[in-house]
Amino acid sequence: MAWEFRKLGPGENVAVEAQRDPFAAPKWAPPVWHMPEGLVLLVNAVRIIVRTVVFLVRNVVPVSIASGLGWLGVRYGWLVPVLALALVAVGLGVWARVDRPSFVRWVARPVRARWRLVAVYRRHWQPVLVTAGLTKVHKGREYLPSLIRVRCGPTSDRVLVKMLKGQAPEAWERVAVNLAHGFGASLVRVRDGNKPGRVWLEFVRRDALAEPIPALPIPDTADVDLTALPVGRQEDGSPWRLRLLGTHVLIAGATGSGKGSVIWSTIRAVLPWMLGGLVEVWAIDPKRMELSFGRDLFERYGRYSSDPSGGMVALLEDAATDMNARANRFAGVTRSFTPSHEFPFRVIVVDELAFLTAYCPERDLRKRAESALAVLTTQGRSVGYCVIGAQQDARKEVNNLRNLFPDRIALRLDEDEQVDMVLGDGVRDRGALADQISSVPEVGAGVGFVRLETSPDPVRVRAAFVSDADIRAMVALGLPELDIEGAA
């Protein structure tokens, strides 16, 4: 027989008996090891025990409940567990009626998350990830990312995933569309996980921002917080709170995208402090359409200009001059700003920023406007100045100061490239599809994505719609001596 005995290495073969002719060449084949039947049975038994224990640990609550009900049925008859279930159902119903938020938090959402984990995600996990190319096969063994937990919200699910070793979140971002269709979601966003090697997948089940939001109530003076002004709603149903103190805000969006909703919702949120002298709004209105409704209010409690021949630029320069004087006053005294009647918090609102930086016909005015804006955006945060700039064109040659705005809002944009121009590179791949927002005003006006200085993840939001009647009511509140209704 033709045999060869040697130490095997990875991928090596051994010679096996091919025929009885001792002079024949050896035939090579992989070695075959025969495991004893007893050892096979022992290994399978251990696997069954381990899987049973894992199942019991993962489902400890339902297993415990089912075991308890079964014991009651065997010990006292099946009427007892039926009555116990009825009492539990009545108790849950009373709880849901008396305190629905806590019932949803502690019962409804955990139950729904458990159901969707088993019935939706774990059920389709392997085929969807294989199709999307997120699994790896090595030496015949398939490696699959681990599904850790699921959290359910009113309109979306958050799925925590442990990625394969060497895998990056970008691999999941590239196949977000595949994951959305595979799990029956309208959209999927990829977020950083709670530790390295993990990612959150946000599956959006339905659009919570499809309906317009009416103007929010004017807050009480004691409730005004310049670090968290309510201006609308986030996709998860929570309030959208905009920060003004210590930052600047850039709003970009095509015509009719709802930039006015963001601006007027912000002004509405600070109105009590405007009337109290703690906040001033300096409005620059090149179009003379959006902010002109509140001209009387701005002129009484701030400043207003729509003069294209130099008045708007002069207003910006006055703001920069006053800011420098305030900085000299605060130097060596304080590092944090608190609004007061002597030094009110000033919000510089520029409705059409591109007019001052690119479209103004006079070159000298453009340079002066850019210089004043640069001073305000680079030095104004610490001394109580906030610039809110709105523009339609996202190109850098139109506004080369956009990187000086830490917080940015992208409403409906015309092209997908503009999303990264406004919010930063790679933000569209992370789910900020501002170019896909509906152009129908009732559906898409005021809808956008926010990227804050403190977080790289974009958040989908919708600003409340402040109608002309709401603005007139705001002006009447600040100037009761004016006959607003009669003028209208």
XYZ file of C-alpha atoms in Angstrom:
488
model
C 0.000 0.000 0.000
C 1.092 3.552 -0.769
C 1.207 5.487 2.561
C 3.140 8.471 3.857
C 3.326 9.391 7.520
C 4.226 12.950 8.450
C 3.130 15.834 10.655
C 0.168 17.645 9.099
C 0.027 21.389 8.589
C -2.950 23.570 7.615
C -4.228 22.578 4.203
C -1.963 19.520 3.885
C -3.152 16.081 2.796
C -2.006 12.532 3.515
C -1.587 9.571 1.228
C -4.378 7.009 1.459
C -4.732 3.524 0.013
C -5.652 3.851 -3.654
C -5.112 0.315 -4.986
C -3.303 -2.888 -4.050
C -0.485 -2.412 -6.562
C 2.567 -1.544 -4.393
C 4.236 0.166 -7.338
C 1.335 2.542 -8.068
C 1.683 6.278 -7.313
C 0.041 7.409 -4.033
C -3.375 9.081 -4.083
C -3.701 12.155 -1.896
C -6.810 13.025 0.137
C -7.659 14.994 3.301
C -7.357 13.034 6.539
C -10.613 11.717 7.998
C -10.968 11.422 11.746
C -13.756 9.264 13.095
C -15.186 10.493 16.408
C -16.552 7.841 18.794
C -20.343 7.686 18.955
C -20.366 8.221 22.700
C -18.404 11.452 22.373
C -20.803 12.650 19.650
C -23.793 12.054 21.936
C -22.040 13.819 24.809
C -21.229 16.912 22.699
C -24.816 17.151 21.419
C -26.194 16.776 24.935
C -23.974 19.601 26.171
C -25.112 21.798 23.265
C -28.771 21.149 24.076
C -28.218 21.990 27.759
C -26.357 25.205 26.936
C -29.027 26.349 24.479
C -31.768 25.566 26.987
C -30.031 27.573 29.695
C -29.490 30.507 27.317
C -33.166 30.409 26.307
C -34.306 30.368 29.947
C -32.032 33.287 30.844
C -33.137 35.348 27.864
C -36.800 34.653 28.561
C -36.715 34.482 32.333
C -39.849 36.617 32.821
C -42.249 34.808 30.428
C -40.856 31.419 31.442
C -41.346 32.226 35.125
C -44.892 33.437 34.534
C -45.804 30.390 32.464
C -44.261 28.063 35.053
C -46.128 29.755 37.900
C -49.459 29.579 36.074
C -48.835 25.945 35.209
C -48.063 25.103 38.838
C -51.231 26.877 40.003
C -53.269 24.964 37.435
C -51.895 21.601 38.520
C -52.105 22.386 42.245
C -55.440 24.193 42.516
C -57.193 23.690 39.180
C -57.144 25.720 36.006
C -59.738 28.222 37.201
C -57.151 29.810 39.503
C -54.624 30.804 36.790
C -57.485 32.075 34.612
C -58.679 34.316 37.455
C -55.088 35.453 38.086
C -54.705 36.443 34.442
C -58.023 38.295 34.551
C -56.962 40.241 37.649
C -53.633 41.137 36.045
C -55.421 42.313 32.879
C -57.795 44.496 34.934
C -54.885 45.938 36.899
C -52.970 46.760 33.735
C -56.069 48.388 32.256
C -56.528 50.584 35.311
C -52.837 51.491 35.277
C -52.990 52.439 31.589
C -56.025 54.619 32.199
C -54.731 56.365 35.331
C -51.077 56.895 34.367
C -50.621 56.146 30.693
C -47.040 57.553 30.342
C -45.647 55.260 33.038
C -47.621 52.294 31.660
C -46.187 52.891 28.208
C -42.679 53.248 29.599
C -42.642 50.194 31.871
C -45.054 47.792 30.159
C -46.158 48.637 26.625
C -42.807 49.535 25.095
C -40.780 46.705 26.711
C -43.401 44.169 25.598
C -43.452 45.572 22.100
C -39.657 45.628 21.966
C -39.514 41.977 23.035
C -42.091 41.017 20.435
C -40.335 42.833 17.614
C -36.983 41.412 18.697
C -38.317 37.857 18.275
C -40.869 38.249 15.488
C -39.100 40.774 13.236
C -35.400 41.221 13.824
C -34.180 37.860 15.118
C -36.407 36.034 12.659
C -35.011 37.818 9.589
C -31.570 38.685 10.958
C -29.445 36.083 9.203
C -30.962 36.248 5.684
C -31.087 40.056 5.596
C -27.477 40.459 6.751
C -26.248 37.800 4.341
C -28.009 39.539 1.435
C -26.630 42.926 2.530
C -23.084 41.534 2.693
C -22.538 42.139 6.407
C -21.522 38.553 7.227
C -18.202 36.793 6.656
C -17.404 33.183 5.803
C -14.024 31.742 6.797
C -13.083 28.100 6.259
C -16.690 27.168 5.791
C -17.894 28.887 8.988
C -20.270 31.853 8.833
C -19.664 34.772 11.184
C -22.731 36.876 11.948
C -22.989 40.221 13.819
C -24.774 39.815 17.153
C -28.213 41.250 17.864
C -28.029 42.567 21.449
C -31.233 44.430 22.247
C -34.195 46.324 20.791
C -35.844 49.464 22.126
C -39.160 50.660 20.746
C -40.306 54.258 20.496
C -43.580 55.727 19.225
C -42.428 55.757 15.609
C -39.069 53.962 15.463
C -37.035 51.043 16.793
C -33.447 51.243 18.024
C -31.485 48.032 17.567
C -28.101 47.608 19.268
C -25.691 45.464 17.230
C -22.283 44.052 18.040
C -20.295 44.231 14.822
C -17.791 41.672 13.634
C -14.179 42.211 14.597
C -12.649 44.617 12.120
C -16.019 45.907 10.896
C -16.741 49.661 10.810
C -20.032 51.610 11.024
C -19.477 52.807 7.450
C -20.142 49.252 6.255
C -23.627 49.471 7.752
C -24.245 52.977 6.417
C -23.584 51.814 2.861
C -26.331 49.171 3.053
C -28.886 51.192 5.033
C -31.406 50.936 2.185
C -31.031 47.141 2.120
C -31.654 46.959 5.859
C -34.706 49.203 5.616
C -36.367 47.041 2.970
C -35.282 43.829 4.670
C -36.935 44.693 7.993
C -39.917 46.605 6.622
C -38.850 50.104 7.701
C -39.161 53.318 5.739
C -35.673 54.459 6.726
C -32.614 53.262 8.646
C -30.019 55.455 10.332
C -26.733 54.267 11.820
C -25.638 55.743 15.166
C -22.560 55.158 17.281
C -23.032 52.487 19.929
C -22.496 52.603 23.674
C -18.960 51.215 23.293
C -16.449 50.486 20.494
C -17.516 47.686 18.199
C -21.235 48.429 18.554
C -23.729 50.485 16.558
C -27.327 51.505 17.003
C -29.602 50.937 14.004
C -32.580 53.285 14.051
C -35.465 51.760 12.061
C -38.135 54.384 11.303
C -41.538 52.690 11.079
C -43.680 55.719 10.230
C -43.262 59.455 9.740
C -44.159 61.236 12.963
C -43.625 64.639 11.331
C -46.032 64.285 8.400
C -48.623 66.610 9.958
C -47.987 70.354 10.412
C -47.378 71.505 13.979
C -49.335 74.575 15.100
C -47.528 77.460 16.761
C -46.351 76.547 20.241
C -47.727 78.528 23.183
C -45.723 81.548 24.276
C -43.876 80.382 27.405
C -43.950 82.082 30.762
C -41.047 84.347 31.608
C -39.737 81.904 34.212
C -39.736 79.055 31.673
C -37.516 80.723 29.070
C -34.204 78.882 28.738
C -31.785 80.196 26.127
C -30.043 76.809 26.032
C -33.236 74.878 25.218
C -35.939 76.885 23.469
C -38.937 74.806 22.292
C -39.401 75.424 18.565
C -40.966 72.200 17.281
C -40.855 68.433 17.578
C -38.270 65.718 16.992
C -38.944 62.518 15.115
C -39.194 60.488 18.318
C -42.022 62.710 19.550
C -39.960 64.697 22.045
C -39.801 68.521 21.885
C -37.221 70.045 19.605
C -35.273 72.503 21.736
C -32.932 74.958 20.051
C -29.889 76.392 21.790
C -29.009 80.069 21.315
C -26.770 80.879 24.268
C -23.161 80.080 23.409
C -23.652 79.206 19.761
C -24.689 80.418 16.306
C -27.269 78.788 14.040
C -27.240 78.388 10.264
C -30.515 77.531 8.501
C -30.327 76.363 4.886
C -33.242 75.393 2.704
C -34.821 75.897 -0.687
C -37.657 78.345 -1.302
C -40.728 77.270 0.638
C -38.837 74.842 2.863
C -39.921 76.548 6.081
C -37.006 78.741 7.152
C -39.501 81.286 8.437
C -41.056 78.672 10.713
C -37.728 78.106 12.459
C -37.023 81.835 12.791
C -40.465 82.831 14.093
C -40.703 79.840 16.431
C -37.403 80.953 17.940
C -38.560 84.544 18.314
C -41.815 83.303 19.830
C -39.861 81.254 22.383
C -37.826 84.289 23.573
C -40.704 86.785 23.374
C -41.282 87.045 27.159
C -37.640 87.993 27.694
C -37.842 90.442 24.780
C -40.724 92.209 26.474
C -38.807 92.131 29.761
C -35.658 93.679 28.284
C -33.418 90.627 28.733
C -33.299 89.749 25.005
C -33.007 91.964 21.941
C -33.634 90.771 18.390
C -31.830 92.681 15.675
C -33.496 91.734 12.409
C -31.962 92.096 8.939
C -34.555 91.598 6.221
C -33.179 91.907 2.662
C -36.329 90.422 1.094
C -38.621 92.698 3.146
C -41.189 89.911 3.270
C -40.582 87.457 6.128
C -39.464 89.631 9.039
C -41.390 92.733 8.046
C -44.468 91.347 9.833
C -42.705 91.984 13.135
C -40.988 95.227 12.215
C -42.773 97.222 14.927
C -41.843 94.592 17.504
C -38.183 94.581 16.501
C -37.922 98.369 16.435
C -39.402 98.579 19.930
C -37.409 95.739 21.516
C -34.338 95.600 19.276
C -33.489 96.909 15.818
C -34.658 96.323 12.267
C -33.228 97.127 8.847
C -34.141 96.281 5.285
C -32.132 99.047 3.631
C -30.058 97.520 0.792
C -27.979 100.665 0.341
C -26.014 100.191 3.543
C -28.426 100.161 6.457
C -28.255 96.393 6.957
C -24.456 96.397 6.859
C -24.372 99.323 9.293
C -26.560 97.331 11.687
C -24.100 94.421 11.552
C -21.162 96.774 12.147
C -22.938 98.357 15.100
C -23.484 94.902 16.556
C -19.789 94.031 16.092
C -18.716 97.330 17.682
C -20.992 96.850 20.680
C -19.820 93.243 21.016
C -16.184 94.366 21.178
C -17.055 96.971 23.807
C -18.875 94.325 25.830
C -15.885 91.969 25.539
C -13.585 94.700 26.884
C -15.987 95.230 29.784
C -16.122 91.503 30.661
C -12.398 90.788 30.167
C -10.913 89.405 33.386
C -14.296 89.664 35.146
C -16.355 86.688 33.993
C -16.101 83.799 31.532
C -19.826 83.039 31.314
C -22.592 85.352 30.167
C -25.843 85.954 32.032
C -28.450 88.249 30.413
C -29.329 91.412 32.293
C -31.118 94.653 31.558
C -27.769 96.394 31.170
C -26.350 93.677 28.935
C -29.228 91.892 27.201
C -28.721 88.790 25.112
C -28.721 89.868 21.448
C -29.974 87.679 18.621
C -28.882 88.858 15.167
C -31.343 87.396 12.659
C -30.342 87.585 8.981
C -33.156 86.312 6.805
C -31.181 86.022 3.543
C -27.527 85.669 4.387
C -26.429 85.174 0.771
C -27.569 88.663 -0.183
C -25.000 90.201 2.145
C -22.156 87.791 1.343
C -22.608 87.215 -2.412
C -25.530 88.916 -4.121
C -25.166 92.500 -2.929
C -24.246 94.547 -6.035
C -21.732 96.728 -4.182
C -18.438 94.987 -3.501
C -17.550 97.279 -0.615
C -20.798 96.429 1.203
C -20.170 92.700 0.722
C -16.704 92.964 2.260
C -17.987 95.022 5.184
C -20.832 92.566 5.799
C -18.482 89.557 5.718
C -16.073 91.265 8.082
C -18.799 92.127 10.610
C -20.314 88.627 10.408
C -16.888 87.044 10.892
C -16.289 89.127 14.014
C -19.698 88.282 15.453
C -19.498 84.555 14.759
C -15.930 84.129 16.021
C -16.126 86.262 19.156
C -19.763 86.835 20.020
C -20.742 83.573 21.683
C -19.081 84.235 25.032
C -20.460 87.765 25.453
C -24.133 87.175 24.707
C -24.398 87.392 20.918
C -26.011 84.802 18.684
C -26.237 85.013 14.893
C -29.087 83.166 13.160
C -28.460 83.103 9.424
C -30.873 81.760 6.821
C -29.938 81.077 3.207
C -31.127 79.166 0.152
C -27.836 78.455 -1.630
C -25.520 76.092 0.241
C -22.423 76.572 -1.905
C -19.258 77.772 -0.206
C -18.669 80.554 -2.706
C -22.024 82.000 -1.643
C -21.267 81.824 2.082
C -17.695 81.055 3.058
C -18.532 81.675 6.730
C -20.746 78.629 7.176
C -18.073 76.760 9.163
C -18.311 79.485 11.805
C -21.855 78.353 12.666
C -21.546 75.466 15.176
C -25.200 74.400 14.941
C -26.747 73.884 11.520
C -30.208 73.081 10.226
C -30.790 71.644 6.759
C -34.375 71.948 5.559
C -35.445 70.754 2.113
C -32.519 71.025 -0.316
C -32.459 70.643 -4.084
C -29.464 68.303 -4.436
C -27.966 65.532 -2.343
C -24.503 67.142 -2.455
C -25.881 70.182 -0.636
C -26.638 68.119 2.458
C -22.952 67.565 3.188
C -22.237 71.181 2.251
C -24.541 72.375 5.027
C -24.213 69.712 7.731
C -20.712 68.383 7.064
C -19.060 65.563 5.158
C -20.709 62.160 5.413
C -23.829 63.366 7.214
C -26.135 62.318 4.397
C -24.794 58.767 4.616
C -25.742 58.847 8.302
C -29.387 59.412 7.423
C -29.809 63.168 6.814
C -31.797 62.888 3.567
C -32.719 66.562 3.331
C -32.866 66.350 -0.465
C -35.745 63.853 -0.205
C -38.038 66.032 1.932
C -41.395 66.604 0.244
C -41.912 69.906 -1.559
C -45.617 69.878 -0.615
C -45.904 72.564 2.095
C -48.375 70.611 4.216
C -45.999 67.641 4.290
C -42.465 69.021 4.132
C -42.469 72.691 5.187
C -40.431 73.078 8.368
C -39.066 69.519 8.217
C -35.307 69.249 8.353
C -32.233 67.755 9.961
C -30.241 69.317 12.780
C -26.589 68.721 13.474
C -25.322 70.199 16.708
C -21.797 71.088 17.678
C -21.946 68.560 20.520
C -23.159 65.585 18.433
C -22.180 64.299 14.978
C -25.486 62.489 14.479
C -28.204 64.372 12.561
C -31.663 64.543 14.143
C -34.832 64.854 12.066
C -37.125 67.630 13.294
C -40.054 69.802 12.291
C -40.523 73.421 13.289
C -43.905 74.665 14.417
C -45.766 76.786 11.869
C -46.249 80.378 13.027
C -48.996 81.897 10.899
C -49.509 85.566 10.046
C -52.236 85.746 12.678
C -49.843 84.351 15.286
C -47.237 86.978 14.391
C -49.814 89.774 14.627
C -50.820 88.451 18.041
C -47.163 88.537 19.119
C -46.838 92.143 17.947
C -50.083 93.048 19.722
C -48.764 91.490 22.915
C -45.602 93.574 22.755
C -47.251 96.754 21.501
C -50.812 96.797 22.844
C -51.218 100.456 21.900
C -51.124 99.536 18.185
C -54.365 98.606 16.467
C -53.011 95.458 14.804
C -56.387 93.998 13.941
C -57.553 97.246 12.428
C -54.378 97.599 10.415
C -54.790 94.038 9.142
